[in-house]
XYZ file of C-alpha atoms in Angstrom:
447
model
C -0.061 -0.292 0.040
C 1.339 3.350 -0.640
C 1.468 6.062 1.840
C 2.512 8.907 -0.352
C -1.196 10.476 -0.273
C -1.084 10.532 3.553
C -0.792 13.730 5.230
C 2.435 15.310 3.997
C 5.435 15.423 6.765
C 5.588 19.313 6.470
C 2.257 19.346 8.007
C 3.243 16.939 10.922
C 6.228 19.501 11.275
C 4.221 22.145 11.569
C 1.782 20.290 14.212
C 4.814 19.372 16.156
C 6.038 22.680 16.349
C 2.927 24.048 17.699
C 2.743 21.517 20.184
C 6.529 21.381 21.562
C 7.050 25.164 21.276
C 5.605 25.309 24.661
C 4.075 28.888 24.031
C 0.461 29.114 24.859
C -0.088 33.095 24.374
C -1.226 33.331 21.171
C -3.059 36.371 19.645
C -5.975 36.474 17.421
C -4.196 37.659 14.492
C -1.629 34.424 15.123
C -4.987 31.799 14.851
C -5.373 32.968 11.593
C -1.746 32.311 10.516
C 0.625 28.910 10.214
C 3.234 29.054 12.537
C 6.655 29.460 11.280
C 8.860 26.325 10.719
C 12.344 26.521 11.821
C 15.239 26.121 9.705
C 15.984 22.440 10.922
C 12.675 21.260 10.387
C 12.630 22.497 6.638
C 16.286 20.979 6.132
C 14.504 17.594 7.699
C 11.839 17.987 5.142
C 14.477 18.067 2.330
C 16.212 14.953 3.452
C 13.062 13.272 3.658
C 11.993 14.485 -0.012
C 15.210 13.154 -1.314
C 14.289 9.389 -0.040
C 10.718 9.951 -1.301
C 12.223 10.748 -4.866
C 14.538 8.008 -4.582
C 11.133 5.529 -4.394
C 10.592 5.374 -0.780
C 7.100 5.472 0.752
C 5.992 6.088 4.073
C 5.562 2.808 5.941
C 4.157 3.536 9.463
C 3.855 0.670 12.218
C 0.469 -0.892 11.813
C -0.026 -2.090 15.406
C 1.294 -1.264 18.693
C 1.547 1.991 20.688
C 3.392 3.983 18.146
C 1.904 4.303 14.464
C 3.270 7.537 13.072
C 5.357 7.614 9.789
C 7.379 10.187 11.356
C 8.031 10.198 15.340
C 9.987 12.346 17.801
C 11.998 10.238 20.077
C 14.760 11.007 22.672
C 16.578 7.852 22.362
C 19.732 8.712 24.240
C 18.459 10.729 27.243
C 20.149 13.985 26.111
C 16.664 15.986 26.640
C 16.821 16.618 22.513
C 14.514 14.255 20.307
C 15.887 12.627 17.532
C 13.446 11.804 14.336
C 12.625 8.200 13.984
C 10.947 7.876 10.349
C 9.618 4.703 8.711
C 10.056 4.024 5.322
C 9.174 1.112 2.634
C 11.453 0.662 -0.696
C 9.110 -1.326 -2.838
C 11.609 -1.831 -6.140
C 14.181 -3.346 -3.453
C 11.419 -5.291 -1.377
C 12.960 -3.704 2.081
C 11.758 -1.839 4.745
C 14.290 0.877 6.525
C 13.848 2.748 9.630
C 15.820 6.013 9.523
C 17.100 7.767 12.450
C 17.768 11.739 12.054
C 20.151 13.235 14.784
C 20.099 17.094 14.841
C 23.621 18.523 14.656
C 24.818 21.732 13.743
C 21.390 23.262 12.930
C 20.879 20.444 10.506
C 19.295 16.756 10.545
C 21.550 14.181 9.745
C 21.202 10.425 8.966
C 22.502 8.853 12.388
C 21.525 5.200 11.640
C 19.518 3.045 9.394
C 17.898 0.171 10.480
C 16.839 -2.298 7.891
C 14.509 -5.314 7.440
C 12.792 -7.465 5.205
C 8.784 -7.987 5.060
C 5.470 -6.718 3.817
C 5.291 -3.850 6.432
C 6.408 -2.928 9.714
C 4.055 -4.753 12.319
C 5.062 -2.210 15.608
C 8.004 -0.439 17.233
C 8.439 0.345 20.752
C 11.511 2.410 22.583
C 12.238 0.737 26.042
C 15.283 1.215 28.067
C 16.095 -2.333 28.627
C 19.442 -2.116 31.281
C 18.943 1.301 32.640
C 21.798 3.120 30.521
C 19.711 5.961 29.514
C 19.673 4.738 25.980
C 16.506 3.196 24.556
C 16.715 -0.393 22.713
C 14.284 -0.441 19.736
C 12.001 -3.294 19.526
C 10.725 -3.798 15.794
C 8.117 -6.157 14.878
C 8.359 -7.290 11.002
C 5.339 -8.413 9.266
C 6.108 -11.166 6.682
C 2.748 -11.699 4.706
C -0.449 -12.074 6.445
C 0.331 -14.390 9.499
C 3.890 -14.460 10.364
C 5.803 -11.820 12.589
C 9.176 -11.685 13.640
C 10.711 -9.432 16.340
C 14.050 -7.810 16.463
C 15.852 -5.759 19.231
C 18.206 -3.240 18.400
C 20.620 -1.455 20.668
C 21.553 2.080 19.050
C 24.555 3.204 21.790
C 26.366 5.785 19.750
C 23.876 5.447 16.864
C 25.707 2.415 16.158
C 22.890 -0.405 15.830
C 23.688 -3.590 16.943
C 21.069 -6.408 16.569
C 20.900 -8.101 19.983
C 17.676 -10.391 18.977
C 16.522 -11.369 15.344
C 13.920 -13.450 13.877
C 11.857 -14.280 16.875
C 8.472 -15.257 15.755
C 5.358 -14.129 17.660
C 2.067 -13.496 18.259
C 1.930 -10.927 20.628
C 4.685 -8.466 22.240
C 4.295 -7.086 26.012
C 6.529 -4.630 27.629
C 6.870 -5.363 31.671
C 9.405 -5.454 34.242
C 8.729 -9.175 35.239
C 11.904 -9.654 36.680
C 11.289 -7.003 39.256
C 14.758 -5.422 38.689
C 13.886 -1.762 37.983
C 14.297 -2.366 34.052
C 11.744 -3.210 31.229
C 11.331 -6.691 29.722
C 10.212 -7.782 26.521
C 7.963 -10.738 26.507
C 6.728 -12.424 23.516
C 3.823 -14.586 22.986
C 4.008 -17.473 20.634
C 0.965 -19.704 19.230
C 1.214 -23.373 18.685
C 2.645 -25.230 15.666
C 2.698 -28.642 14.451
C 5.984 -29.250 16.320
C 5.599 -27.081 19.574
C 3.021 -25.814 21.897
C 2.417 -22.314 22.436
C 5.071 -20.520 24.571
C 5.793 -17.314 26.316
C 9.472 -15.973 26.047
C 10.771 -13.262 28.293
C 13.942 -11.334 26.973
C 16.167 -9.208 29.606
C 19.080 -7.117 28.863
C 22.057 -7.193 31.299
C 24.105 -4.316 32.138
C 27.028 -5.916 30.205
C 25.054 -6.086 26.997
C 23.729 -9.757 27.185
C 20.628 -10.843 26.615
C 19.143 -13.520 28.696
C 16.212 -15.646 27.526
C 13.471 -17.178 29.632
C 10.956 -19.429 28.291
C 7.544 -21.085 29.612
C 4.661 -23.094 28.081
C 1.191 -21.698 27.837
C -1.897 -24.169 28.043
C -1.991 -26.794 25.643
C -5.205 -26.267 23.567
C -5.119 -22.450 23.036
C -5.940 -21.156 19.408
C -5.596 -17.284 20.061
C -4.891 -14.862 22.853
C -7.823 -12.497 23.609
C -6.318 -10.125 26.414
C -2.801 -9.604 28.180
C -2.622 -7.797 31.688
C 0.338 -7.035 33.807
C -0.061 -6.599 37.553
C 0.901 -8.179 40.888
C -0.075 -11.268 42.861
C -1.277 -11.573 46.502
C 2.526 -12.011 47.691
C 3.273 -8.532 45.764
C 5.337 -10.450 42.967
C 5.002 -9.077 39.422
C 2.993 -11.018 37.013
C 1.493 -11.221 33.836
C -1.927 -12.923 32.900
C -2.729 -14.171 29.469
C -6.445 -14.949 28.652
C -6.559 -17.123 25.805
C -9.659 -19.052 23.801
C -9.231 -22.701 22.850
C -11.210 -25.641 23.452
C -11.203 -27.104 26.761
C -13.535 -29.569 28.809
C -14.789 -26.635 31.149
C -15.089 -23.752 29.014
C -13.568 -22.027 26.273
C -11.176 -19.367 28.204
C -8.121 -19.993 29.812
C -5.756 -17.492 31.836
C -1.991 -18.362 31.942
C -0.562 -16.587 34.886
C 3.426 -15.907 34.490
C 5.706 -14.875 37.250
C 9.265 -15.313 38.399
C 9.775 -18.238 40.707
C 12.892 -19.070 42.318
C 14.400 -16.945 39.668
C 12.938 -18.827 36.894
C 10.457 -17.349 34.488
C 7.296 -19.879 35.093
C 3.873 -20.237 34.385
C 2.514 -20.723 38.020
C -1.202 -21.359 37.440
C -0.186 -24.411 34.828
C -1.054 -28.051 36.143
C 1.887 -30.285 34.601
C -0.371 -33.634 34.347
C -2.776 -31.691 32.022
C -0.386 -29.006 30.698
C -3.335 -26.675 31.293
C -4.201 -24.101 33.795
C -7.067 -26.028 34.892
C -8.172 -23.924 37.673
C -8.647 -21.071 35.400
C -10.905 -22.548 32.482
C -14.477 -21.041 32.155
C -16.390 -19.399 29.964
C -16.742 -15.692 28.657
C -15.598 -13.307 31.545
C -11.912 -11.758 31.363
C -9.511 -11.386 34.228
C -9.393 -8.006 35.973
C -8.173 -5.951 38.631
C -11.924 -5.584 39.559
C -11.721 -3.752 42.740
C -8.541 -1.520 41.635
C -6.126 -2.850 44.404
C -3.515 -3.528 41.787
C -3.886 -7.398 42.152
C -5.190 -9.363 38.924
C -8.000 -11.725 39.489
C -9.482 -14.693 37.552
C -13.409 -15.018 37.500
C -15.134 -18.068 38.137
C -18.753 -18.094 37.370
C -20.964 -19.644 40.040
C -24.982 -20.448 39.257
C -27.072 -18.797 41.716
C -30.381 -20.401 43.002
C -33.201 -20.044 40.758
C -36.850 -18.329 40.896
C -37.211 -18.912 37.217
C -36.016 -20.790 34.269
C -33.755 -18.193 33.816
C -29.975 -18.772 34.762
C -28.288 -16.044 36.866
C -24.660 -16.222 37.960
C -22.219 -14.583 40.695
C -18.830 -14.285 39.698
C -16.308 -15.442 42.340
C -13.107 -13.704 41.680
C -9.527 -15.581 42.601
C -6.186 -14.173 43.212
C -2.845 -15.997 42.614
C 0.231 -16.476 44.937
C 3.620 -17.092 43.363
C 3.501 -20.497 43.969
C 0.453 -21.411 42.093
C -2.253 -21.737 44.764
C -5.387 -19.352 44.484
C -7.829 -17.987 47.184
C -10.946 -16.316 46.725
C -10.465 -12.450 46.952
C -14.380 -11.191 46.722
C -17.405 -12.008 44.992
C -19.553 -9.933 42.110
C -22.904 -9.809 40.520
C -22.533 -8.606 36.740
C -25.504 -6.982 34.937
C -23.567 -6.852 31.781
C -26.940 -5.875 30.016
C -27.348 -2.701 32.398
C -23.776 -2.072 32.728
C -23.427 -2.288 36.422
C -22.125 -4.886 38.883
C -22.090 -5.076 42.717
C -19.680 -6.571 45.053
C -21.167 -9.213 47.265
C -20.730 -9.377 50.777
C -18.983 -13.012 51.991
C -22.017 -13.835 53.913
C -24.317 -13.740 50.974
C -22.818 -16.958 50.045
C -25.107 -19.148 48.454
C -28.089 -17.860 50.289
C -29.464 -15.318 47.519
C -31.450 -15.698 44.430
C -31.914 -13.253 41.552
C -34.901 -12.185 39.355
C -35.220 -9.510 36.753
C -38.385 -7.206 36.093
C -38.729 -4.869 32.853
C -42.826 -4.324 33.440
C -42.151 -0.435 33.968
C -41.246 1.366 30.656
C -37.886 3.071 31.166
C -37.139 0.954 33.845
C -34.856 -2.462 34.369
C -34.953 -3.753 37.887
C -32.769 -6.479 39.254
C -34.071 -7.966 42.583
C -32.069 -9.665 45.324
C -34.104 -12.156 47.313
C -32.725 -14.266 50.585
C -33.678 -17.905 50.186
C -35.408 -19.708 53.495
C -33.737 -22.974 53.568
C -36.896 -23.874 55.589
C -39.396 -23.610 53.328
C -37.268 -22.681 50.263
C -39.059 -19.204 49.870
C -37.410 -16.432 48.153
C -37.766 -13.065 50.355
C -36.813 -9.940 48.606
C -34.564 -7.407 50.275
C -33.011 -5.315 47.553
C -33.871 -3.714 44.204
C -31.396 -2.011 41.678
C -32.702 0.052 38.778
C -31.559 1.081 35.652
C -33.578 4.183 34.589
C -34.075 6.181 31.312
C -36.230 8.653 29.994
C -36.965 12.762 30.795
C -38.051 12.068 34.201
C -35.186 9.201 35.217
C -33.846 11.481 37.986
C -37.119 12.119 39.527
C -38.120 8.486 39.516
C -34.565 7.524 41.115
C -35.412 9.677 43.907
C -39.060 8.709 44.473
C -40.579 6.728 47.426
C -37.813 4.883 49.243
C -35.465 4.803 46.252
C -31.985 6.346 46.710
C -29.871 7.758 43.603
C -26.442 5.855 43.084
C -24.979 7.510 39.856
C -26.157 8.977 36.550
C -24.123 8.176 33.622
C -24.864 9.606 30.211
C -28.499 9.266 29.403
C -28.930 6.304 32.290
C -29.554 6.924 35.892
C -28.929 4.209 38.487
C -30.980 3.746 41.821
C -31.565 1.336 44.311
C -34.198 0.592 47.177
C -33.826 -1.436 50.282
C -37.342 -3.846 50.726
C -36.688 -5.673 54.041
C -35.111 -4.325 57.250
C -31.325 -3.904 56.643
C -28.798 -6.619 57.758
C -32.257 -8.992 58.190
C -31.757 -12.647 57.383
C -28.344 -12.883 58.963
C -26.743 -11.225 55.763
C -25.500 -7.993 55.509
C -27.143 -5.015 53.161
C -27.433 -1.396 54.257
C -27.231 1.875 52.560
C -23.386 2.146 53.284
C -22.689 -1.345 51.957
C -24.659 -1.010 48.475
C -23.280 2.678 47.885
C -19.679 1.579 48.494
C -19.931 -2.023 46.537
C -21.884 -0.658 43.452
C -19.763 0.072 40.470
C -20.372 0.595 36.633
C -18.956 -1.743 33.936
C -16.439 -1.405 31.355
C -16.809 -3.098 28.294
C -12.991 -3.985 28.121
C -13.435 -6.448 31.026
C -15.781 -8.437 28.897
C -14.869 -11.585 26.729
C -18.327 -12.420 25.558
C -20.994 -11.704 28.267
C -22.757 -13.227 31.373
C -26.605 -13.164 32.309
């Protein structure tokens, strides 16, 4: 694909000049005139024009955090940004990354990184060894399916290939080794010859790259989400949600951490080669209560009042030794985009049903199940209200307003004496435990 018709570099330079100038006092006349472009940037434009006249085309990265064709990055920690520009040379079937350095009032080519492929998939700038100089991590796309990663050191603007030809499906940047510098973690899908693996690359201060490898669960077919966070014991960890075909579900989470100085899948069960305790349907892993610890969900069927099934979600947190424990329980109403953190004493003693009989109101009713006669005794209603008079209805009678989000208003009503039935429910508990749902938490949905 040709990028010659994309926004010219000169427009990029004009925009960056405004953004980086640091001057916010602009007169009315200045608003109607283009900002002046420095001689240095004009010279940079001239250098780039030469490349374009020689058959180069802009080839910005197609994925990842940095997708501009021309990027400003302080690569060597001097406080002055270098220019990193991405080009394809179709006639040579080549991809090149040009690094321009500002010196003596002019930009000069400091280094060129060459690669082969159909496009540049991604680029990341990471100081992997803490020396103040960025390593450049480039993903090269080879056709529609294959991707290869390279890691370049550019100390003194002399690029040295530290790693090359590493096939991958996904790349993550995270200090999994907890040494104060970021590591590069690549994930690779299974092949006919081997299963899916995760590899971590760390750069030592002596310039040596250290690689460690751990397996993902057998049977995964695609990675749906990668999260970084902590375990219960404070260890750094990576949580990888993958989809596949398993006996008890279609979603599995592999938990990677450093265990006895080794990069390990701490959730993997050796006998089955699967993280069995995390296999489930639909819900993604999440730091659901925002305490920095990632939890893995497990759906639990609630007692029924009708043929419709409703679920509680038990969230499990892991330790470095692979053991997990229940951290909290929630009820998620994905349809109405809210959830409630449930007190532990609710346990298996509640049921849920929905009522939508009133226009502009959708209601979830929580009931206590009396084991003596199996009766369901209502104690809490949670409403999602819409329409012109939603706020008035949210505060009518014994209802209490929770929050207004866009065109939706949320409220609740306690319909039994607070804390009766020997379970906890009161105004404080409901207000503190009610949350809105963000769509990126979901892989599929629950009732």
